[in-house]
Short mmCIF file of C-alpha atoms in Angstrom, two decimals:
data_model
loop_
_atom_site.label_atom_id
_atom_site.label_comp_id
_atom_site.label_asym_id
_atom_site.label_seq_id
_atom_site.Cartn_x
_atom_site.Cartn_y
_atom_site.Cartn_z
CA MET A 1 -36.93 -11.04 -37.06
CA GLU A 2 -35.32 -7.93 -36.46
CA ASP A 3 -38.36 -6.54 -33.83
CA THR A 4 -37.89 -9.94 -32.26
CA LEU A 5 -34.48 -9.74 -31.67
CA ALA A 6 -34.41 -5.82 -30.61
CA ARG A 7 -36.83 -6.48 -28.50
CA ILE A 8 -34.60 -9.42 -26.51
CA ALA A 9 -31.73 -6.79 -26.62
CA ALA A 10 -33.74 -4.29 -24.98
CA ALA A 11 -34.85 -6.97 -22.29
CA LEU A 12 -30.98 -7.66 -21.94
CA GLU A 13 -30.28 -3.97 -21.29
CA ARG A 14 -33.17 -4.01 -18.55
CA LEU A 15 -31.78 -7.07 -16.82
CA ALA A 16 -28.16 -6.18 -17.04
CA PRO A 17 -26.85 -4.26 -13.46
CA PRO A 18 -25.82 -0.79 -14.39
CA PRO A 19 -22.62 0.29 -14.32
CA PRO A 20 -21.05 1.21 -10.64
CA THR A 21 -21.24 5.01 -9.92
CA SER A 22 -17.93 6.30 -8.97
CA ALA A 23 -17.71 7.77 -5.39
CA ASP A 24 -17.13 11.54 -5.03
CA PRO A 25 -13.42 12.08 -5.02
CA LEU A 26 -13.77 14.72 -2.34
CA ALA A 27 -15.93 13.22 -0.23
CA HIS A 28 -14.32 10.66 1.61
CA PRO A 29 -10.85 9.73 3.25
CA ALA A 30 -10.41 6.74 1.53
CA TYR A 31 -10.93 4.70 -1.48
CA VAL A 32 -10.57 1.82 -3.30
CA TRP A 33 -10.43 1.49 -7.10
CA ARG A 34 -12.83 -1.36 -7.92
CA GLU A 35 -14.06 -2.23 -11.16
CA ARG A 36 -12.52 0.65 -12.87
CA THR A 37 -14.47 2.80 -10.52
CA LEU A 38 -13.86 4.45 -7.62
CA THR A 39 -15.59 2.97 -3.82
CA ALA A 40 -15.01 4.49 -0.94
CA THR A 41 -14.45 2.79 1.76
CA ARG A 42 -16.80 1.85 4.69
CA THR A 43 -14.55 2.46 7.45
CA PHE A 44 -10.96 4.57 7.32
CA ALA A 45 -9.57 4.25 10.90
CA PRO A 46 -6.02 3.64 11.11
CA LEU A 47 -3.61 3.45 13.87
CA ALA A 48 -3.01 6.71 15.55
CA ILE A 49 0.75 7.14 13.91
CA GLU A 50 2.44 8.04 17.20
CA LEU A 51 1.72 4.42 18.14
CA LEU A 52 3.89 3.20 15.29
CA GLN A 53 6.90 2.36 17.54
CA GLY A 54 10.52 2.20 16.36
CA VAL A 55 9.87 3.66 12.81
CA ASP A 56 10.85 7.44 13.42
CA ALA A 57 12.87 7.97 10.83
CA GLN A 58 10.24 6.30 8.56
CA LYS A 59 7.61 7.97 9.77
CA LYS A 60 9.15 11.32 9.26
CA MET A 61 10.06 10.64 5.56
CA LEU A 62 6.83 9.68 4.11
CA HIS A 63 5.02 12.62 6.53
CA ASP A 64 6.70 14.94 4.72
CA ASN A 65 6.65 13.43 1.17
CA LEU A 66 3.03 13.10 1.51
CA ALA A 67 3.05 16.43 3.25
CA ARG A 68 4.53 18.07 -0.11
CA LEU A 69 1.71 16.43 -2.14
CA ALA A 70 -1.04 17.41 -0.28
CA ALA A 71 0.19 21.14 -0.43
CA GLY A 72 0.49 20.90 -4.43
CA HIS A 73 4.16 20.86 -4.16
CA ALA A 74 6.67 18.52 -5.88
CA ALA A 75 6.40 15.07 -4.19
CA GLN A 76 7.83 11.50 -4.96
CA ASP A 77 6.51 7.96 -5.56
CA VAL A 78 7.67 6.05 -2.60
CA LEU A 79 8.48 2.65 -2.30
CA MET A 80 8.78 1.34 0.95
CA TRP A 81 10.39 -2.61 0.92
CA GLY A 82 11.44 -4.70 3.71
CA ALA A 83 10.70 -7.76 6.07
CA ARG A 84 7.41 -8.77 6.73
CA GLY A 85 4.93 -7.00 9.63
CA THR A 86 7.20 -4.67 9.97
CA GLY A 87 4.28 -1.89 9.72
CA LYS A 88 4.71 -0.57 5.85
CA SER A 89 0.92 -0.59 5.58
CA ALA A 90 -0.17 0.51 8.67
CA LEU A 91 2.67 3.73 8.34
CA VAL A 92 1.10 4.66 4.67
CA LYS A 93 -2.59 4.59 6.32
CA SER A 94 -1.71 6.03 9.29
CA SER A 95 0.52 8.75 7.37
CA VAL A 96 -2.63 9.84 5.38
CA ALA A 97 -4.71 9.93 8.10
CA ALA A 98 -2.36 11.97 10.31
CA ILE A 99 -2.78 14.47 7.09
CA GLN A 100 -6.02 14.60 6.95
CA ALA A 101 -6.05 15.52 10.60
CA GLU A 102 -3.73 18.55 9.84
CA GLY A 103 -6.20 19.99 7.25
CA GLY A 104 -4.14 18.61 4.19
CA ALA A 105 -6.34 18.12 1.11
CA ILE A 106 -5.34 14.40 0.67
CA ALA A 107 -6.75 10.95 0.12
CA LEU A 108 -6.01 6.91 -0.16
CA VAL A 109 -6.97 4.94 -3.16
CA GLU A 110 -6.12 1.24 -2.73
CA VAL A 111 -5.11 -0.27 -5.97
CA ALA A 112 -5.23 -4.16 -6.28
CA ALA A 113 -1.43 -5.09 -7.77
CA ASP A 114 -3.43 -7.26 -10.73
CA ARG A 115 -5.27 -3.91 -11.86
CA LEU A 116 -1.92 -1.94 -12.85
CA GLU A 117 -3.18 -1.71 -16.29
CA THR A 118 -6.23 0.32 -14.86
CA LEU A 119 -3.81 2.78 -13.86
CA PRO A 120 -4.05 5.42 -16.71
CA GLU A 121 -7.99 5.51 -16.09
CA LEU A 122 -7.55 6.14 -12.57
CA PHE A 123 -5.24 9.25 -13.51
CA ALA A 124 -7.86 10.52 -16.04
CA ALA A 125 -10.45 10.34 -13.00
CA ILE A 126 -8.39 12.33 -10.90
CA ALA A 127 -6.42 14.43 -12.52
CA ASP A 128 -8.83 17.53 -12.39
CA VAL A 129 -9.84 16.90 -8.85
CA PRO A 130 -8.52 19.81 -6.27
CA ARG A 131 -7.23 17.41 -4.17
CA ALA A 132 -4.11 14.96 -3.80
CA PHE A 133 -4.52 10.96 -4.06
CA VAL A 134 -1.93 8.72 -2.46
CA LEU A 135 -2.34 5.69 -5.05
CA PHE A 136 -1.20 2.58 -2.58
CA LEU A 137 -0.27 -0.76 -4.03
CA ASP A 138 0.22 -2.89 -0.82
CA ASP A 139 2.44 -6.22 -1.22
CA LEU A 140 3.39 -5.75 -4.09
CA GLY A 141 5.31 -8.62 -6.10
CA ILE A 142 6.32 -7.99 -9.69
CA GLU A 143 6.52 -11.77 -11.83
CA ALA A 144 6.59 -10.85 -15.25
CA ALA A 145 8.70 -8.74 -17.21
CA ALA A 146 6.04 -7.15 -19.29
CA ASP A 147 4.08 -6.15 -15.57
CA ALA A 148 7.54 -4.76 -14.55
CA ARG A 149 7.77 -2.71 -18.07
CA ALA A 150 4.59 -1.12 -17.83
CA LEU A 151 5.19 -0.07 -14.06
CA ARG A 152 8.06 1.66 -15.05
CA SER A 153 6.33 3.14 -17.87
CA LEU A 154 3.82 4.61 -15.78
CA LEU A 155 5.88 5.75 -13.32
CA GLN A 156 8.54 7.38 -15.82
CA GLY A 157 8.34 7.90 -19.42
CA GLY A 158 5.01 7.28 -20.37
CA ALA A 159 3.52 9.03 -23.63
CA GLU A 160 1.21 10.76 -21.20
CA GLU A 161 2.53 11.65 -17.94
CA ARG A 162 0.46 10.99 -14.50
CA PRO A 163 -1.24 13.85 -12.96
CA ALA A 164 0.79 16.29 -10.38
CA ASN A 165 -1.82 15.39 -7.59
CA ALA A 166 -1.28 11.77 -7.76
CA ARG A 167 2.09 9.47 -6.59
CA LEU A 168 1.90 5.78 -6.15
CA VAL A 169 3.16 4.54 -2.57
CA VAL A 170 4.09 0.87 -3.05
CA THR A 171 4.98 -2.25 -0.29
CA SER A 172 7.25 -5.11 -1.26
CA ASN A 173 8.56 -7.44 0.67
CA ARG A 174 11.50 -7.35 -2.08
CA ARG A 175 13.77 -4.36 -2.40
CA HIS A 176 14.06 -4.28 -5.97
CA LEU A 177 10.56 -5.49 -6.39
CA VAL A 178 11.29 -7.94 -9.27
CA PRO A 179 13.09 -11.25 -8.18
CA ARG A 180 16.59 -11.88 -9.53
CA ASP A 181 15.50 -15.28 -12.04
CA ILE A 182 18.58 -17.47 -12.07
CA ARG A 183 17.56 -18.79 -15.34
CA GLU A 184 17.01 -15.61 -17.00
CA GLN A 185 20.34 -14.45 -16.17
CA GLU A 186 21.78 -17.23 -17.65
CA ASN A 187 20.03 -17.29 -20.29
CA ALA A 188 20.73 -13.39 -21.09
CA ILE A 189 22.88 -12.76 -23.83
CA ASN A 190 24.57 -10.23 -21.08
CA PRO A 191 23.52 -11.25 -17.88
CA ARG A 192 24.41 -7.74 -16.61
CA ASP A 193 21.58 -6.60 -18.53
CA SER A 194 19.13 -8.84 -16.62
CA VAL A 195 20.09 -7.44 -13.65
CA ASP A 196 20.15 -3.86 -14.37
CA ASP A 197 16.48 -4.73 -15.92
CA HIS A 198 15.37 -5.93 -12.50
CA LEU A 199 17.26 -2.77 -10.66
CA ALA A 200 15.66 -0.37 -13.23
CA LEU A 201 12.09 -0.56 -11.59
CA ALA A 202 13.08 0.08 -8.22
CA ASP A 203 15.28 3.16 -9.39
CA ARG A 204 11.87 5.13 -10.65
CA PHE A 205 11.14 5.35 -7.50
CA GLY A 206 11.96 9.05 -6.09
CA LEU A 207 12.12 7.78 -2.25
CA SER A 208 13.07 4.20 -1.32
CA ILE A 209 12.31 3.26 2.70
CA GLY A 210 13.81 0.44 4.40
CA PHE A 211 12.16 -1.46 7.55
CA HIS A 212 14.07 -4.15 9.18
CA VAL A 213 13.72 -7.05 11.38
CA VAL A 214 12.67 -6.53 14.82
CA ASP A 215 14.34 -7.22 17.82
CA GLN A 216 13.30 -8.18 20.99
CA ASP A 217 13.49 -4.76 22.54
CA HIS A 218 11.61 -2.99 19.49
CA TYR A 219 9.15 -5.48 19.78
CA LEU A 220 8.67 -4.82 23.36
CA ALA A 221 8.27 -1.01 22.64
CA ILE A 222 5.63 -1.61 20.24
CA VAL A 223 3.47 -3.95 22.46
CA ARG A 224 4.04 -1.29 25.69
CA GLY A 225 2.91 1.41 23.25
CA TYR A 226 0.09 -0.18 22.31
CA ALA A 227 -0.97 -1.51 25.59
CA GLU A 228 -0.96 1.97 27.34
CA SER A 229 -2.75 3.41 24.54
CA TYR A 230 -5.50 0.70 25.41
CA GLY A 231 -5.17 0.72 28.94
CA LEU A 232 -4.01 -2.75 29.10
CA PRO A 233 -1.64 -4.58 31.63
CA PHE A 234 1.93 -4.77 30.05
CA ASP A 235 3.50 -7.69 30.78
CA ALA A 236 6.97 -8.04 29.07
CA SER A 237 7.19 -12.15 30.08
CA ASP A 238 3.93 -12.86 28.71
CA ALA A 239 4.41 -10.73 25.51
CA ILE A 240 7.65 -12.35 24.91
CA GLN A 241 6.24 -16.01 25.16
CA TRP A 242 3.74 -15.16 22.44
CA ALA A 243 6.19 -14.05 20.04
CA THR A 244 7.75 -17.33 20.66
CA ARG A 245 4.94 -19.46 19.86
CA ARG A 246 4.16 -17.73 16.88
CA GLY A 247 8.18 -18.32 15.77
CA SER A 248 8.11 -14.13 14.88
CA ARG A 249 8.74 -10.70 16.30
CA SER A 250 7.02 -7.85 14.37
CA GLY A 251 4.91 -5.04 14.65
CA ARG A 252 2.03 -7.17 13.59
CA VAL A 253 2.67 -9.88 16.21
CA ALA A 254 2.72 -7.23 18.59
CA TRP A 255 -0.53 -6.24 17.41
CA GLN A 256 -2.08 -9.61 17.53
CA TYR A 257 -0.99 -9.96 21.00
CA VAL A 258 -2.37 -6.89 22.01
CA THR A 259 -6.06 -7.58 20.47
CA ASP A 260 -5.89 -10.89 22.10
CA LEU A 261 -4.97 -9.23 25.47
CA ALA A 262 -7.42 -7.12 24.97
CA GLY A 263 -10.02 -9.82 24.59
CA ARG A 264 -8.82 -11.33 27.78
CA ALA A 265 -9.56 -8.39 29.58
CA GLY A 266 -13.15 -7.64 27.92
CA LYS A 267 -12.28 -4.70 25.99
CA ALA A 268 -12.60 -3.61 22.31
CA ILE A 269 -10.20 -2.18 20.53
#
């Protein structure tokens, strides 16, 4: 009986897929943290940073901070918050690519928002690597109090400090990440404590960068920059009509318009 069980166990081991192999943390410009493993991205070709219009102050703050990280100097965790489609995610990727082009030893690691509990394993995997890492959590929204406490602990005050070569860059539509739940405040013994608990998470980020709603002039400047870069005609009235049909103006809508424009012109971008 024991021999039979041993043979069955051995057969199951042979049938089971081998554990994924982690990619070389020095070999690629960008990774995805997936199944507790570093996986190299198939492509990493973000927009050239000079194409991102109307966010010069945000560019400088993020670039300077990440350049310090790449140089092995003290750097901040970053919260990038604001309206949808204003270029937060694009700026993170473009900034990392720009620093790489400048010779900086830095890589992007994208981490899904529902993988917060695995971050200590990621810290351990990259702690001794002679390279800086931007741990990118895109469009993060914290709904559960436990998740908020876990992220606060990772940012500051955990039993094991994060490695000096890793910093978090988080994008969110919410300035404070955690929604202010009115019912929770009403049920709290001290409502002020509930509000302070919400604000405490955002306070853990040393650098907070705001992005605001795009007005028409800003939108047209973004479209013009993209169009000139790709050799496409610029028609302000056509671009405005596109945004009107979409019901919004943003960097994302501008890129979608230019993609459509390129398609009509028979070009790839």
